[in-house]
Amino acid sequence: MPEPLNHRADTTPERLAETLEKPELDNRTYRVIRLPNKLEALLIHDAETDKASAALDVNVGAFSDSEDMPGIAHAVEHLLFMGTEKYPVENEYSSYLSANSGYSNAYTASTSTNYYFEVGASGAPSNSRTSTPNGTTDDSSTPNNRSPLYGALDRFAQFFIAPLFLEETLDRELRAVDSENKKNLQSDLWRLHQLSKNLSNPDHPYHTFSTGNLDTLKNDPLKRGVKIRDAFIKHYQKHYSANLMKLVVLGKESLDELESWVSELFSEVPNKNLPQNRWDGISPLTGKELGTQIFAKPVMDSRSLDLYFPYPDEESLYESQPSRYLSHLIGHEGPGSILSLLKSKGWANDLSSGSMSICPGAAFFTVSIKLTKDGLLHYKDIVKVIFQYISLLREEPPKKWIHDEMKEMTEVEFRFRQKTPASSTTSKLSPIMQKPYPRDRLLSAQHVLRKFDGEAIINGLAHLRPDNFRIMVVSQDFPGNWDQKERWYGTEYKNEKIPQDFLSELEAAVRSTTHDRPSELHLPHKNEFIPTRLEVERKDTPEPTKYPKLIRRDLNVRTWFKKDDQFWVPKATLEITLRTPLTFTTPMNVMLSNLYRELVTDALSEYGYDAEIAGLRYDIMTHYLGLDITVSGYNDKLSVLLEKVLLQMRDLEVKDERFKVIHERVTRGFKNWYYGSPYAQSGHYSRWLIQESAWTNEQYLEELPNITADDVRQFYPLLIRQFHIEVLAHGNLYREDALRYTNLVEKILKPRPLPSSQFPIRRSVVLPAGSNYVYERTLTDPANINHCIEYFVFVSSNLDRVTRAKLLLLGQLADEPVFDTLRTKEQLGYIVFSSAIVQGMTAGWKILVQSEKPPEHLEGRIEAFLTTFEKTLEDMKDDVFDGYKVSLVNKKLEKLKNLGQETGRFWTHITNEFFDFEQVDEDVVHIQPLTKPEILDFYRYYIAPSSPHRAKASIYLRAQASASDIPPLEHKAQVLSRIAQLLKPIGDIDEKKLSERFAKVDMFSGNQAPITEALSAFLEKDVGMMKDEVEKIVEQGKEFWRQLLGTAGTKPNGEAAYLNGNGTANGVAANGETGVKSKTTTPEKITDVWAWKAGMAVSRGARPVKDLSEYEELESKL
């Protein structure tokens, strides 16, 4: 291994760029530096930010895995979080971030590994900042010992200087990787991607399995005599080098100070002068893989057709980006497009295309089509249409006017690009720094088209040939004779050569002319939605207005308006609710409304595509209050799009053929929902339980088969005949615009007024004090092995300001300990999180866990945590408690980053019907005076399992497959790993020899004699302990045996280990202690939800926090 090349005597960085090309409204300043160890850093000074962040991207990823340990790059990513020489406590980094309004994450991609964090920009509360004369804030000179960013950078840098790869954390993190892999086993996205990889060139790293699992990272290497920790350290030392690292740091400190910190903290990162990873001259698809058709069976009922063309790597062509021209035309949805023709034939619902970078040196150009039932049967005809369109593109040279339209929109989008959150900025820019862009164009290079290169477009088009592609057809029932299974996910598939007669037809299609290809195919027309008026009237105000004004309020209309006063972009959003009880009165009405929405959207798709390209969006949603219409983007043509949407809603023609396609798609979508991740399903059932009026997907599916096109034709005129109008107009608009848009809704739809007495009222079920409910569902997917629990503690249905503040602070205090205990230490599963819940009239706190272990076990572990967390709160020092409080206040006072965030905040306050526009300020006022005794009292009353007042409900989602379906060897490995951890105090444990001693032992037979014999032999002969010492340890081992097997998910007889509601298993406390007690009552199972709700009290409905007249500004003020 080459020696590190750090020159410690000189830490002065080289400045590569002092200014960057940036958006017009970007007030950040930038600098790019290179440290003497060749680590490059982009420094970003943002005087207004209240969050700081850093991200480091290493040019090593899954493509650098060793062949015999797939997933090792991913495992190393996990292990870097588990302590460093300077900060050896494994959760010190996450605790520090959590205490300073922050968090961290990381991901392993094909050619890079990205680590990032976000933290409060200042250790003081955000509202304690001082203002300078020009209105900016000035606390950039915060000393190091008060800057959360400095402390976070110090801890972060050590990942890349001296990580420990702690032996005691190794097994836990490998199980986290394994759990992460298992959560994706039934995901078609992962399954089909891995199938594509498996069937690629075995000599290209694209072929590999990237995630890793317990077999690839532990069990198999152990059998080969590999020392796991040593292998990880070797991988890290071989591939992690300063010259392959790109760092981005964003803070409110000056660029000079950020430069000083980066130089101080990152100059010790070793530099091995490694070459950049590239894979030139080797294609992921060779002649063997090209010209094939893969038929794959998905988990969900989906139908798709994907074409993969090996394509040139265009990283160096960032100025022209020729593939964007091709994807713009092939993926177009307007008249003349491939999709337009396919939809007219009833063959497709959606189409997308574009270049997909595989790695430096290789790419694919892909065309993906979502098929209808008929389209599946005509997949060959669809491929033929695609090649006929390619022939159209080949007929004439590329059109400069098409490129110029695209170029103009990229310039406009970049010019008015708004800020994104700090961690989003850093984590996205750090991998961009790995690309060969000029350092002063790091912000703009991949976004802005600069020149038209017809030759490069023609060169790219030349790769879209019938002899240079392969097909993947995905369907649950076509062709039905799958004869192979993919290794890692078990996807059934069939792989064969494309028949020669079909290839001949495609060769003819790609040579077709105007006379023999469909006349419906042609290039798009000029886009009339391209904005031309981009002026913004800017009037600086001392402070942005915190709420919109109510400028119209009469019998049937409320119009809210705010002209943008802080973001200054030529954009606006119209949010419109057509309030009616009809959308939600019955499951039938919900589905009729849903189908109406889908049909309107489908009818608008061709027209709306030009608007979408030009930065305009529309959406139509149905929900409890009625129908929502959203139109947003550049305000120049906003009214044109709104008018078209309203007219289409009024004059919808329900065509039988499109109804059939959409009805089938909607039905399939509801059925597929049951095959999603368990944790994504739990919220559906908890909302159904808590909301007074709610329906389930089962009820929707019961109604869908009975709905006809005639039903929709008769229903939708009733739906839009009578409603109340609520409008929010926000952005680069004037009062007159807002009123004009409101009038447009009235003029086109002409509704009858809906009396307020008929407005829908949202109420929630009130859980009584002392209650303990469990609602259980069996998950539909028979192959899913993950259970899920959503553990909800009810606090209030009539939340006052003080109780809300306590609940929010408790959520902040518990967030990191929940994750550290249940995920990191106990390894219950990859998905673990907690949060305070304030939705509608319900307030409480929840913990969600997805795990291979059954829900009863998870509930026991959660309750054990809640019992010990009370002691954590008691022992918490006052300054630590105050730090969490400051962190929460800073989080609440975090500035909005863009216009869309402010619109979203306003609309949330309007549609939840509290109109609590000053909620953030009220939260801060009530959080700041809270004391630790107050939070302890709150916890003991509402949350603690021992409280007689606590009201709790759990959702159990039970997998049909169970942990017992996992091979016994994996259970055995789990138990042996736990034994090794328990024996750690006596010295280093050779897990390989331990495994050998237990090789022939049946650990789950219920007979402990062979277990004690094997353990005794290991301690006496392999460790070298005296016999009397061995006898003591073996005797203690008997006491822990049942607990150890329970941790592995089995009882001694091999059955699942269930913990009861008070956190005990077979009389032993779930945390291994006998002194933990709980007064939790035996859970009452909810079997009939309707009957259960009928016996429950409900909350009052939502009401404004103050009279709406206080927001009125009904006449223009001069």
Coordinates of N, CA and C in Angstrom, one line a residue, residues 685-765:
Y685 N -54.0 2.3 8.7 CA -54.9 1.6 9.7 C -55.0 2.5 11.0
S686 N -53.9 3.2 11.3 CA -54.0 4.0 12.5 C -54.9 5.2 12.3
R687 N -54.9 5.8 11.1 CA -55.8 6.9 10.7 C -57.3 6.4 10.7
W688 N -57.5 5.1 10.2 CA -58.8 4.6 10.1 C -59.4 4.4 11.6
L689 N -58.5 4.0 12.5 CA -59.0 3.8 13.9 C -59.3 5.1 14.5
I690 N -58.4 6.1 14.3 CA -58.5 7.4 15.1 C -59.5 8.4 14.5
Q691 N -59.7 8.4 13.2 CA -60.6 9.3 12.6 C -62.1 8.8 12.7
E692 N -63.0 9.7 13.1 CA -64.4 9.2 13.3 C -64.9 8.7 12.0
S693 N -64.7 9.4 10.9 CA -65.2 9.0 9.6 C -64.0 8.7 8.7
A694 N -63.8 7.4 8.4 CA -62.7 7.0 7.5 C -63.0 5.7 6.9
W695 N -62.4 5.4 5.8 CA -62.6 4.1 5.1 C -61.3 3.4 4.8
T696 N -61.4 2.1 4.5 CA -60.2 1.4 4.2 C -60.1 1.0 2.8
N697 N -58.9 0.6 2.4 CA -58.7 0.2 1.0 C -59.6 -1.1 0.7
E698 N -59.8 -1.9 1.6 CA -60.7 -3.1 1.4 C -62.1 -2.6 1.0
Q699 N -62.6 -1.6 1.6 CA -63.9 -1.1 1.3 C -63.9 -0.4 -0.1
Y700 N -62.8 0.2 -0.4 CA -62.8 0.8 -1.8 C -62.8 -0.3 -2.8
L701 N -62.0 -1.4 -2.6 CA -61.9 -2.5 -3.5 C -63.3 -3.2 -3.7
E702 N -64.1 -3.2 -2.6 CA -65.4 -3.8 -2.7 C -66.3 -3.1 -3.6
E703 N -66.1 -1.7 -3.7 CA -67.0 -0.9 -4.5 C -66.5 -0.8 -6.0
L704 N -65.2 -0.9 -6.2 CA -64.7 -0.6 -7.6 C -65.3 -1.5 -8.7
P705 N -65.5 -2.8 -8.4 CA -66.1 -3.6 -9.5 C -67.5 -3.2 -10.0
N706 N -68.2 -2.5 -9.1 CA -69.6 -2.1 -9.4 C -69.7 -0.8 -10.1
I707 N -68.6 -0.1 -10.2 CA -68.7 1.3 -10.8 C -68.5 1.2 -12.3
T708 N -69.4 1.9 -13.0 CA -69.3 1.9 -14.5 C -69.0 3.3 -15.0
A709 N -68.8 3.4 -16.3 CA -68.5 4.7 -16.9 C -69.8 5.6 -16.7
D710 N -71.0 5.0 -16.8 CA -72.2 5.7 -16.7 C -72.3 6.3 -15.2
D711 N -71.9 5.5 -14.3 CA -71.9 6.0 -12.9 C -71.1 7.3 -12.7
V712 N -69.9 7.4 -13.4 CA -69.1 8.6 -13.3 C -69.8 9.7 -14.0
R713 N -70.3 9.4 -15.2 CA -71.0 10.4 -16.0 C -72.2 11.1 -15.2
Q714 N -72.9 10.3 -14.4 CA -74.0 10.8 -13.6 C -73.5 11.5 -12.3
F715 N -72.4 11.0 -11.8 CA -71.9 11.5 -10.5 C -71.2 12.9 -10.6
Y716 N -70.3 13.0 -11.5 CA -69.5 14.2 -11.5 C -70.3 15.5 -11.6
P717 N -71.3 15.6 -12.4 CA -72.1 16.9 -12.5 C -72.7 17.2 -11.1
L718 N -73.1 16.2 -10.3 CA -73.5 16.5 -9.0 C -72.4 17.0 -8.1
L719 N -71.2 16.4 -8.3 CA -70.1 16.8 -7.4 C -69.7 18.2 -7.6
I720 N -69.8 18.8 -8.8 CA -69.4 20.1 -9.1 C -70.6 21.1 -9.2
R721 N -71.7 20.6 -8.8 CA -72.9 21.5 -8.8 C -73.0 22.4 -7.6
Q722 N -72.6 21.9 -6.5 CA -72.8 22.7 -5.3 C -71.5 22.5 -4.4
F723 N -70.9 23.6 -4.1 CA -69.7 23.6 -3.2 C -69.3 25.0 -2.8
H724 N -68.5 25.0 -1.7 CA -67.9 26.2 -1.2 C -66.5 26.4 -1.8
I725 N -66.1 27.6 -2.0 CA -64.8 27.9 -2.7 C -63.9 28.5 -1.6
E726 N -62.7 27.8 -1.5 CA -61.6 28.4 -0.6 C -60.4 28.5 -1.5
V727 N -59.8 29.7 -1.6 CA -58.7 30.0 -2.5 C -57.5 30.6 -1.7
L728 N -56.3 30.1 -2.0 CA -55.1 30.8 -1.6 C -54.3 31.1 -2.8
A729 N -54.1 32.4 -3.0 CA -53.2 32.9 -4.1 C -52.0 33.5 -3.5
H730 N -50.8 33.0 -3.9 CA -49.6 33.3 -3.2 C -48.4 33.4 -4.2
G731 N -47.7 34.5 -4.1 CA -46.5 34.6 -5.0 C -46.4 35.9 -5.7
N732 N -45.9 35.8 -7.0 CA -45.7 37.0 -7.8 C -47.0 37.4 -8.4
L733 N -48.0 37.8 -7.6 CA -49.3 38.2 -8.0 C -49.8 39.4 -7.3
Y734 N -50.8 40.0 -7.8 CA -51.5 41.1 -7.2 C -52.8 40.7 -6.7
R735 N -53.3 41.6 -5.8 CA -54.7 41.3 -5.2 C -55.7 41.1 -6.3
E736 N -55.6 41.9 -7.4 CA -56.6 41.8 -8.5 C -56.5 40.5 -9.2
D737 N -55.3 39.9 -9.3 CA -55.1 38.6 -9.9 C -55.8 37.5 -9.1
A738 N -55.6 37.6 -7.7 CA -56.2 36.6 -6.9 C -57.8 36.7 -7.0
L739 N -58.3 37.9 -7.0 CA -59.8 38.0 -7.2 C -60.2 37.5 -8.6
R740 N -59.4 37.8 -9.6 CA -59.8 37.3 -10.9 C -59.8 35.8 -11.1
Y741 N -58.8 35.2 -10.4 CA -58.7 33.7 -10.5 C -59.9 33.1 -9.7
T742 N -60.3 33.7 -8.6 CA -61.5 33.3 -7.9 C -62.7 33.4 -8.8
N743 N -62.9 34.5 -9.4 CA -64.0 34.7 -10.3 C -64.1 33.7 -11.5
L744 N -62.9 33.3 -11.9 CA -62.8 32.3 -13.0 C -63.4 31.0 -12.6
V745 N -63.1 30.6 -11.3 CA -63.7 29.4 -10.8 C -65.2 29.5 -10.8
E746 N -65.7 30.6 -10.3 CA -67.2 30.8 -10.2 C -67.8 30.8 -11.6
K747 N -67.1 31.6 -12.5 CA -67.7 31.8 -13.9 C -67.8 30.5 -14.7
I748 N -66.7 29.6 -14.6 CA -66.7 28.4 -15.3 C -67.6 27.3 -14.7
L749 N -67.4 27.1 -13.4 CA -68.1 26.0 -12.8 C -69.5 26.3 -12.3
K750 N -69.8 27.6 -12.0 CA -71.1 28.1 -11.7 C -71.8 27.3 -10.5
P751 N -71.1 27.2 -9.4 CA -71.7 26.3 -8.3 C -72.8 27.0 -7.6
R752 N -73.7 26.1 -7.0 CA -74.7 26.6 -6.1 C -73.9 26.7 -4.7
P753 N -74.3 27.7 -3.9 CA -73.6 27.9 -2.6 C -73.8 26.7 -1.7
L754 N -72.8 26.3 -1.0 CA -72.9 25.2 0.0 C -73.0 25.9 1.4
P755 N -74.2 25.8 2.1 CA -74.3 26.4 3.4 C -73.2 25.8 4.4
S756 N -72.7 26.7 5.3 CA -71.7 26.2 6.2 C -72.2 25.1 7.1
S757 N -73.6 25.0 7.3 CA -74.1 23.9 8.1 C -73.9 22.5 7.4
Q758 N -73.5 22.5 6.1 CA -73.2 21.3 5.4 C -71.7 21.0 5.2
F759 N -70.9 21.9 5.8 CA -69.4 21.7 5.7 C -69.1 20.4 6.4
P760 N -68.2 19.6 5.8 CA -67.7 18.4 6.5 C -67.0 18.8 7.8
I761 N -67.2 18.0 8.9 CA -66.6 18.3 10.2 C -65.7 17.1 10.5
R762 N -64.4 17.3 10.7 CA -63.5 16.2 11.1 C -63.4 16.1 12.6
R763 N -63.7 14.9 13.0 CA -63.6 14.6 14.5 C -62.7 13.3 14.6
S764 N -62.1 13.2 15.8 CA -61.3 12.1 16.1 C -61.8 11.3 17.3
V765 N -61.5 10.0 17.3 CA -61.8 9.1 18.4 C -61.0 9.5 19.6

